[in-house]
Structure formats: structure tokens, C-alpha cells
Amino acid sequence: MKAKRKERVAGVTTKRIAPLTKAEMIASIQRLEAQLFLRLKNTEEAFGQDDTLTKSDRTRWAGVNEVMEAIGIRPDNTLPDNQEATAIIINRLRV
């Protein structure tokens, strides 16, 4: 990771954050998608698939998922949030 540099802007000291690498951006997007997917599955379990909260969470997740598909980023199924969401799906299918 590149070093951070302090700048003075209009008498205020700020920290300049180094830009993310392509790999870091992809990992960040994958983590966000996993978090939103887990939240969606938890909301479905708690409130059902037709609840307004579930629909809202589905819309958030679908937006990120659509962008990932458009730019060729695959979900990282090794992330803990994705594994937990998968366990929720499997448990639902067993019932």
C-alpha cells in the first residue's frame, strides 16, 4: 500500500488516501455484494420474500450484482458472508 501524504487545503490539514489498485477495487466490490446478499437472505428469513424490507434489500443487492456482471466480476463465494448466505439457502431447502 502506498504511503499517505498530508496536504494543507485552506488552512486545514487533510490526509490524502492513495488510490486503490484494480485488485483492491474488485475485492471491495465483492465484499459489498456478499454483505448485501447476506442481508437479503437474513431479511427474507425474518420477514418473508414479499415484505417491503426484503424488496428493498433485493433491489440494493441486484444493483451491485448487475454492475458486477456488466464488468465481468464474479462473486467471491469464499467470503464468510457468502458462505453464511449459502447456509441459509441450504437450510431453507432442507425444510
CSV table of N, CA, C and O in Angstrom, one decimal:
chain,number,residue,atom,x,y,z
A,1,MET,N,0.8,-1.2,0.0
A,1,MET,CA,0.0,0.0,0.0
A,1,MET,C,0.9,1.2,0.0
A,1,MET,O,1.9,1.3,0.7
A,2,LYS,N,0.5,2.2,-0.8
A,2,LYS,CA,1.3,3.4,-0.9
A,2,LYS,C,1.1,4.3,0.3
A,2,LYS,O,0.1,4.2,1.0
A,3,ALA,N,2.2,5.1,0.6
A,3,ALA,CA,2.1,5.9,1.8
A,3,ALA,C,1.1,7.0,1.6
A,3,ALA,O,0.9,7.5,0.5
A,4,LYS,N,0.5,7.5,2.7
A,4,LYS,CA,-0.4,8.6,2.7
A,4,LYS,C,0.4,9.9,2.9
A,4,LYS,O,1.4,9.9,3.6
A,5,ARG,N,-0.1,10.9,2.2
A,5,ARG,CA,0.6,12.2,2.2
A,5,ARG,C,-0.4,13.2,2.8
A,5,ARG,O,-1.6,13.3,2.4
A,6,LYS,N,0.1,14.0,3.7
A,6,LYS,CA,-0.7,15.1,4.2
A,6,LYS,C,-0.7,16.3,3.3
A,6,LYS,O,0.4,16.7,2.8
A,7,GLU,N,-1.8,17.0,3.1
A,7,GLU,CA,-1.8,18.2,2.4
A,7,GLU,C,-2.5,19.3,3.2
A,7,GLU,O,-3.4,19.0,4.0
A,8,ARG,N,-2.2,20.5,2.9
A,8,ARG,CA,-2.9,21.6,3.6
A,8,ARG,C,-3.8,22.3,2.5
A,8,ARG,O,-3.3,22.7,1.5
A,9,VAL,N,-5.0,22.3,2.9
A,9,VAL,CA,-6.0,23.0,2.0
A,9,VAL,C,-6.8,24.0,2.8
A,9,VAL,O,-7.4,23.7,3.8
A,10,ALA,N,-6.6,25.3,2.4
A,10,ALA,CA,-7.3,26.4,3.1
A,10,ALA,C,-7.2,26.3,4.6
A,10,ALA,O,-8.1,26.5,5.3
A,11,GLY,N,-5.9,26.1,5.0
A,11,GLY,CA,-5.6,26.1,6.4
A,11,GLY,C,-6.0,24.9,7.2
A,11,GLY,O,-5.9,24.8,8.4
A,12,VAL,N,-6.5,23.8,6.5
A,12,VAL,CA,-6.9,22.6,7.1
A,12,VAL,C,-6.0,21.5,6.7
A,12,VAL,O,-5.7,21.4,5.5
A,13,THR,N,-5.5,20.7,7.6
A,13,THR,CA,-4.6,19.6,7.2
A,13,THR,C,-5.5,18.4,6.9
A,13,THR,O,-6.4,18.0,7.7
A,14,THR,N,-5.3,17.8,5.8
A,14,THR,CA,-6.1,16.6,5.4
A,14,THR,C,-5.1,15.5,5.0
A,14,THR,O,-4.0,15.7,4.7
A,15,LYS,N,-5.6,14.3,5.1
A,15,LYS,CA,-4.8,13.2,4.6
A,15,LYS,C,-5.2,12.8,3.2
A,15,LYS,O,-6.4,12.7,2.9
A,16,ARG,N,-4.3,12.6,2.4
A,16,ARG,CA,-4.5,12.1,1.0
A,16,ARG,C,-4.4,10.6,1.0
A,16,ARG,O,-3.4,10.0,1.4
A,17,ILE,N,-5.5,9.9,0.6
A,17,ILE,CA,-5.5,8.5,0.5
A,17,ILE,C,-5.1,8.0,-0.8
A,17,ILE,O,-5.6,8.5,-1.9
A,18,ALA,N,-4.2,7.1,-0.9
A,18,ALA,CA,-3.7,6.5,-2.1
A,18,ALA,C,-4.9,5.8,-2.8
A,18,ALA,O,-5.7,5.2,-2.2
A,19,PRO,N,-4.9,5.9,-4.2
A,19,PRO,CA,-6.0,5.2,-4.9
A,19,PRO,C,-5.8,3.7,-4.8
A,19,PRO,O,-4.7,3.2,-4.6
A,20,LEU,N,-7.0,3.1,-4.9
A,20,LEU,CA,-7.0,1.6,-4.8
A,20,LEU,C,-6.5,1.0,-6.1
A,20,LEU,O,-6.6,1.5,-7.2
A,21,THR,N,-5.8,-0.2,-6.0
A,21,THR,CA,-5.4,-0.9,-7.2
A,21,THR,C,-6.6,-1.6,-7.7
A,21,THR,O,-7.7,-1.7,-7.1
A,22,LYS,N,-6.5,-2.1,-8.9
A,22,LYS,CA,-7.6,-2.8,-9.6
A,22,LYS,C,-8.1,-4.0,-8.7
A,22,LYS,O,-9.3,-4.2,-8.5
A,23,ALA,N,-7.1,-4.8,-8.2
A,23,ALA,CA,-7.5,-5.9,-7.4
A,23,ALA,C,-8.2,-5.5,-6.1
A,23,ALA,O,-9.1,-6.2,-5.6
A,24,GLU,N,-7.8,-4.4,-5.5
A,24,GLU,CA,-8.4,-3.9,-4.3
A,24,GLU,C,-9.9,-3.4,-4.6
A,24,GLU,O,-10.8,-3.7,-3.8
A,25,MET,N,-10.1,-2.8,-5.7
A,25,MET,CA,-11.4,-2.4,-6.1
A,25,MET,C,-12.3,-3.6,-6.3
A,25,MET,O,-13.5,-3.6,-5.8
A,26,ILE,N,-11.8,-4.6,-7.0
A,26,ILE,CA,-12.6,-5.8,-7.2
A,26,ILE,C,-13.0,-6.5,-5.9
A,26,ILE,O,-14.1,-6.8,-5.7
A,27,ALA,N,-12.0,-6.6,-5.0
A,27,ALA,CA,-12.2,-7.2,-3.7
A,27,ALA,C,-13.2,-6.4,-2.9
A,27,ALA,O,-14.1,-7.0,-2.2
A,28,SER,N,-13.2,-5.1,-3.0
A,28,SER,CA,-14.1,-4.2,-2.3
A,28,SER,C,-15.5,-4.4,-2.8
A,28,SER,O,-16.5,-4.5,-2.0
A,29,ILE,N,-15.7,-4.5,-4.1
A,29,ILE,CA,-17.0,-4.7,-4.7
A,29,ILE,C,-17.5,-6.1,-4.3
A,29,ILE,O,-18.7,-6.2,-4.0
A,30,GLN,N,-16.7,-7.1,-4.3
A,30,GLN,CA,-17.1,-8.4,-4.0
A,30,GLN,C,-17.5,-8.5,-2.5
A,30,GLN,O,-18.5,-9.2,-2.2
A,31,ARG,N,-16.8,-7.8,-1.6
A,31,ARG,CA,-17.2,-7.8,-0.2
A,31,ARG,C,-18.6,-7.1,-0.1
A,31,ARG,O,-19.4,-7.6,0.7
A,32,LEU,N,-18.8,-6.0,-0.8
A,32,LEU,CA,-20.1,-5.3,-0.7
A,32,LEU,C,-21.2,-6.2,-1.2
A,32,LEU,O,-22.3,-6.3,-0.6
A,33,GLU,N,-21.0,-6.9,-2.3
A,33,GLU,CA,-22.0,-7.8,-2.8
A,33,GLU,C,-22.3,-8.9,-1.8
A,33,GLU,O,-23.5,-9.2,-1.6
A,34,ALA,N,-21.3,-9.4,-1.2
A,34,ALA,CA,-21.5,-10.5,-0.2
A,34,ALA,C,-22.3,-10.0,1.0
A,34,ALA,O,-23.2,-10.7,1.5
A,35,GLN,N,-22.0,-8.8,1.5
A,35,GLN,CA,-22.7,-8.2,2.6
A,35,GLN,C,-24.2,-8.0,2.2
A,35,GLN,O,-25.0,-8.3,3.0
A,36,LEU,N,-24.4,-7.5,1.0
A,36,LEU,CA,-25.8,-7.2,0.6
A,36,LEU,C,-26.6,-8.5,0.4
A,36,LEU,O,-27.8,-8.6,0.7
A,37,PHE,N,-25.9,-9.5,-0.1
A,37,PHE,CA,-26.6,-10.8,-0.3
A,37,PHE,C,-26.9,-11.5,1.0
A,37,PHE,O,-28.1,-12.0,1.2
A,38,LEU,N,-26.0,-11.4,2.0
A,38,LEU,CA,-26.3,-12.0,3.3
A,38,LEU,C,-27.5,-11.2,4.0
A,38,LEU,O,-28.4,-11.8,4.5
A,39,ARG,N,-27.4,-9.9,3.8
A,39,ARG,CA,-28.5,-9.1,4.4
A,39,ARG,C,-29.9,-9.4,3.8
A,39,ARG,O,-30.9,-9.5,4.4
A,40,LEU,N,-29.9,-9.6,2.4
A,40,LEU,CA,-31.1,-10.0,1.7
A,40,LEU,C,-31.6,-11.4,2.3
A,40,LEU,O,-32.8,-11.5,2.6
A,41,LYS,N,-30.7,-12.3,2.4
A,41,LYS,CA,-31.2,-13.7,2.9
A,41,LYS,C,-31.7,-13.6,4.3
A,41,LYS,O,-32.6,-14.3,4.7
A,42,ASN,N,-31.0,-12.8,5.2
A,42,ASN,CA,-31.5,-12.7,6.5
A,42,ASN,C,-32.9,-12.0,6.6
A,42,ASN,O,-33.7,-12.4,7.4
A,43,THR,N,-33.0,-11.0,5.7
A,43,THR,CA,-34.3,-10.3,5.7
A,43,THR,C,-35.4,-11.2,5.2
A,43,THR,O,-36.5,-11.2,5.7
A,44,GLU,N,-35.1,-12.0,4.1
A,44,GLU,CA,-36.1,-13.0,3.6
A,44,GLU,C,-36.5,-14.0,4.7
A,44,GLU,O,-37.7,-14.3,4.9
A,45,GLU,N,-35.5,-14.4,5.5
A,45,GLU,CA,-35.8,-15.3,6.6
A,45,GLU,C,-36.7,-14.7,7.7
A,45,GLU,O,-37.6,-15.3,8.2
A,46,ALA,N,-36.4,-13.4,8.0
A,46,ALA,CA,-37.1,-12.8,9.1
A,46,ALA,C,-38.5,-12.3,8.7
A,46,ALA,O,-39.5,-12.3,9.5
A,47,PHE,N,-38.6,-11.8,7.4
A,47,PHE,CA,-39.9,-11.1,7.0
A,47,PHE,C,-40.6,-11.7,5.9
A,47,PHE,O,-41.7,-11.3,5.5
A,48,GLY,N,-40.0,-12.7,5.2
A,48,GLY,CA,-40.6,-13.3,4.0
A,48,GLY,C,-40.2,-12.6,2.7
A,48,GLY,O,-39.6,-11.5,2.8
A,49,GLN,N,-40.4,-13.2,1.6
A,49,GLN,CA,-39.9,-12.7,0.3
A,49,GLN,C,-40.7,-11.5,-0.2
A,49,GLN,O,-40.3,-10.8,-1.1
A,50,ASP,N,-42.0,-11.4,0.3
A,50,ASP,CA,-42.8,-10.3,-0.3
A,50,ASP,C,-42.8,-9.0,0.6
A,50,ASP,O,-43.5,-8.1,0.2
A,51,ASP,N,-42.1,-9.0,1.7
A,51,ASP,CA,-42.1,-7.8,2.5
A,51,ASP,C,-41.4,-6.7,1.9
A,51,ASP,O,-40.5,-6.9,1.0
A,52,THR,N,-41.8,-5.4,2.2
A,52,THR,CA,-41.1,-4.3,1.6
A,52,THR,C,-39.6,-4.1,1.9
A,52,THR,O,-38.9,-3.7,1.1
A,53,LEU,N,-39.3,-4.5,3.1
A,53,LEU,CA,-37.8,-4.5,3.5
A,53,LEU,C,-37.0,-5.5,2.6
A,53,LEU,O,-35.9,-5.2,2.2
A,54,THR,N,-37.6,-6.7,2.4
A,54,THR,CA,-37.0,-7.7,1.6
A,54,THR,C,-36.8,-7.1,0.1
A,54,THR,O,-35.8,-7.3,-0.5
A,55,LYS,N,-37.9,-6.5,-0.4
A,55,LYS,CA,-37.8,-6.0,-1.7
A,55,LYS,C,-36.8,-4.9,-1.8
A,55,LYS,O,-36.1,-4.8,-2.8
A,56,SER,N,-36.7,-4.1,-0.8
A,56,SER,CA,-35.6,-3.0,-0.8
A,56,SER,C,-34.2,-3.6,-0.8
A,56,SER,O,-33.4,-3.2,-1.5
A,57,ASP,N,-34.0,-4.6,0.1
A,57,ASP,CA,-32.7,-5.3,0.1
A,57,ASP,C,-32.4,-6.0,-1.2
A,57,ASP,O,-31.2,-6.0,-1.6
A,58,ARG,N,-33.4,-6.6,-1.8
A,58,ARG,CA,-33.2,-7.3,-3.1
A,58,ARG,C,-32.8,-6.3,-4.2
A,58,ARG,O,-31.9,-6.6,-5.0
A,59,THR,N,-33.4,-5.1,-4.1
A,59,THR,CA,-33.1,-4.1,-5.1
A,59,THR,C,-31.6,-3.6,-5.0
A,59,THR,O,-30.9,-3.5,-5.9
A,60,ARG,N,-31.2,-3.4,-3.7
A,60,ARG,CA,-29.8,-3.0,-3.4
A,60,ARG,C,-28.8,-4.0,-3.9
A,60,ARG,O,-27.9,-3.7,-4.6
A,61,TRP,N,-29.1,-5.3,-3.5
A,61,TRP,CA,-28.2,-6.4,-3.9
A,61,TRP,C,-28.2,-6.5,-5.5
A,61,TRP,O,-27.1,-6.7,-6.1
A,62,ALA,N,-29.4,-6.5,-6.1
A,62,ALA,CA,-29.4,-6.7,-7.5
A,62,ALA,C,-28.7,-5.6,-8.3
A,62,ALA,O,-28.1,-5.9,-9.3
A,63,GLY,N,-28.7,-4.4,-7.8
A,63,GLY,CA,-28.0,-3.3,-8.5
A,63,GLY,C,-26.5,-3.6,-8.5
A,63,GLY,O,-25.8,-3.4,-9.5
A,64,VAL,N,-25.9,-4.0,-7.4
A,64,VAL,CA,-24.5,-4.3,-7.3
A,64,VAL,C,-24.2,-5.5,-8.1
A,64,VAL,O,-23.2,-5.5,-8.9
A,65,ASN,N,-25.0,-6.5,-8.0
A,65,ASN,CA,-24.8,-7.7,-8.8
A,65,ASN,C,-24.9,-7.5,-10.3
A,65,ASN,O,-24.1,-8.0,-11.1
A,66,GLU,N,-25.8,-6.6,-10.7
A,66,GLU,CA,-25.9,-6.3,-12.2
A,66,GLU,C,-24.6,-5.6,-12.7
A,66,GLU,O,-24.1,-5.9,-13.8
A,67,VAL,N,-24.1,-4.7,-11.9
A,67,VAL,CA,-22.8,-4.0,-12.2
A,67,VAL,C,-21.7,-5.0,-12.3
A,67,VAL,O,-20.9,-4.9,-13.2
A,68,MET,N,-21.6,-5.9,-11.3
A,68,MET,CA,-20.6,-6.9,-11.3
A,68,MET,C,-20.6,-7.7,-12.6
A,68,MET,O,-19.6,-8.0,-13.3
A,69,GLU,N,-21.8,-8.2,-13.0
A,69,GLU,CA,-22.0,-8.9,-14.2
A,69,GLU,C,-21.5,-8.1,-15.5
A,69,GLU,O,-20.9,-8.6,-16.4
A,70,ALA,N,-21.9,-6.8,-15.5
A,70,ALA,CA,-21.6,-6.0,-16.6
A,70,ALA,C,-20.1,-5.8,-16.8
A,70,ALA,O,-19.7,-5.7,-18.0
A,71,ILE,N,-19.4,-5.8,-15.7
A,71,ILE,CA,-17.9,-5.5,-15.9
A,71,ILE,C,-17.1,-6.8,-15.7
A,71,ILE,O,-15.9,-6.7,-15.6
A,72,GLY,N,-17.8,-7.9,-15.5
A,72,GLY,CA,-17.1,-9.2,-15.5
A,72,GLY,C,-16.5,-9.6,-14.2
A,72,GLY,O,-15.5,-10.3,-14.2
A,73,ILE,N,-17.0,-9.1,-13.1
A,73,ILE,CA,-16.6,-9.5,-11.8
A,73,ILE,C,-17.5,-10.6,-11.2
A,73,ILE,O,-18.7,-10.5,-11.2
A,74,ARG,N,-16.8,-11.8,-10.8
A,74,ARG,CA,-17.6,-12.9,-10.3
A,74,ARG,C,-17.7,-12.8,-8.8
A,74,ARG,O,-16.7,-12.3,-8.2
A,75,PRO,N,-18.8,-13.2,-8.2
A,75,PRO,CA,-18.9,-13.2,-6.7
A,75,PRO,C,-17.8,-14.1,-6.1
A,75,PRO,O,-17.4,-15.1,-6.7
A,76,ASP,N,-17.3,-13.7,-4.9
A,76,ASP,CA,-16.3,-14.5,-4.2
A,76,ASP,C,-17.0,-15.3,-3.2
A,76,ASP,O,-17.4,-14.9,-2.1
A,77,ASN,N,-17.3,-16.6,-3.6
A,77,ASN,CA,-18.0,-17.5,-2.7
A,77,ASN,C,-17.2,-18.0,-1.5
A,77,ASN,O,-17.8,-18.7,-0.7
A,78,THR,N,-16.0,-17.6,-1.4
A,78,THR,CA,-15.2,-18.0,-0.2
A,78,THR,C,-15.3,-16.9,0.9
A,78,THR,O,-14.9,-17.2,2.0
A,79,LEU,N,-16.0,-15.8,0.7
A,79,LEU,CA,-16.1,-14.8,1.7
A,79,LEU,C,-17.1,-15.3,2.8
A,79,LEU,O,-18.1,-16.0,2.4
A,80,PRO,N,-16.9,-15.0,4.0
A,80,PRO,CA,-17.7,-15.5,5.1
A,80,PRO,C,-19.2,-15.1,4.9
A,80,PRO,O,-20.1,-16.0,5.2
A,81,ASP,N,-19.5,-13.9,4.4
A,81,ASP,CA,-20.9,-13.5,4.2
A,81,ASP,C,-21.6,-14.4,3.2
A,81,ASP,O,-22.7,-14.7,3.3
A,82,ASN,N,-20.9,-14.7,2.1
A,82,ASN,CA,-21.4,-15.5,1.1
A,82,ASN,C,-21.7,-16.9,1.6
A,82,ASN,O,-22.6,-17.6,1.2
A,83,GLN,N,-20.7,-17.4,2.4
A,83,GLN,CA,-20.9,-18.8,2.9
A,83,GLN,C,-22.1,-18.9,3.9
A,83,GLN,O,-22.8,-19.8,3.9
A,84,GLU,N,-22.3,-17.8,4.7
A,84,GLU,CA,-23.4,-17.8,5.6
A,84,GLU,C,-24.7,-17.7,4.8
A,84,GLU,O,-25.7,-18.3,5.2
A,85,ALA,N,-24.7,-16.9,3.8
A,85,ALA,CA,-25.9,-16.8,3.0
A,85,ALA,C,-26.3,-18.1,2.3
A,85,ALA,O,-27.4,-18.5,2.2
A,86,THR,N,-25.2,-18.8,1.8
A,86,THR,CA,-25.4,-20.1,1.2
A,86,THR,C,-26.0,-21.1,2.2
A,86,THR,O,-26.9,-21.9,1.9
A,87,ALA,N,-25.5,-21.0,3.5
A,87,ALA,CA,-26.0,-21.9,4.5
A,87,ALA,C,-27.5,-21.6,4.8
A,87,ALA,O,-28.3,-22.6,5.0
A,88,ILE,N,-27.9,-20.4,4.7
A,88,ILE,CA,-29.3,-20.0,4.9
A,88,ILE,C,-30.2,-20.6,3.8
A,88,ILE,O,-31.2,-21.2,4.0
A,89,ILE,N,-29.7,-20.5,2.6
A,89,ILE,CA,-30.4,-21.1,1.4
A,89,ILE,C,-30.5,-22.6,1.6
A,89,ILE,O,-31.6,-23.2,1.3
A,90,ILE,N,-29.4,-23.3,1.9
A,90,ILE,CA,-29.4,-24.7,2.1
A,90,ILE,C,-30.4,-25.2,3.2
A,90,ILE,O,-31.2,-26.1,3.0
A,91,ASN,N,-30.4,-24.5,4.3
A,91,ASN,CA,-31.3,-24.8,5.4
A,91,ASN,C,-32.8,-24.6,5.0
A,91,ASN,O,-33.6,-25.4,5.4
A,92,ARG,N,-33.0,-23.6,4.2
A,92,ARG,CA,-34.4,-23.4,3.7
A,92,ARG,C,-34.8,-24.5,2.8
A,92,ARG,O,-36.0,-24.9,2.8
A,93,LEU,N,-33.9,-25.0,2.0
A,93,LEU,CA,-34.3,-26.1,1.1
A,93,LEU,C,-34.5,-27.4,1.8
A,93,LEU,O,-35.2,-28.3,1.3
A,94,ARG,N,-33.9,-27.6,2.9
A,94,ARG,CA,-34.0,-28.8,3.7
A,94,ARG,C,-35.4,-28.9,4.4
A,94,ARG,O,-35.8,-30.0,4.8
A,95,VAL,N,-36.0,-27.8,4.6
A,95,VAL,CA,-37.2,-27.8,5.4
A,95,VAL,C,-38.4,-28.2,4.5
A,95,VAL,O,-38.5,-28.3,3.4
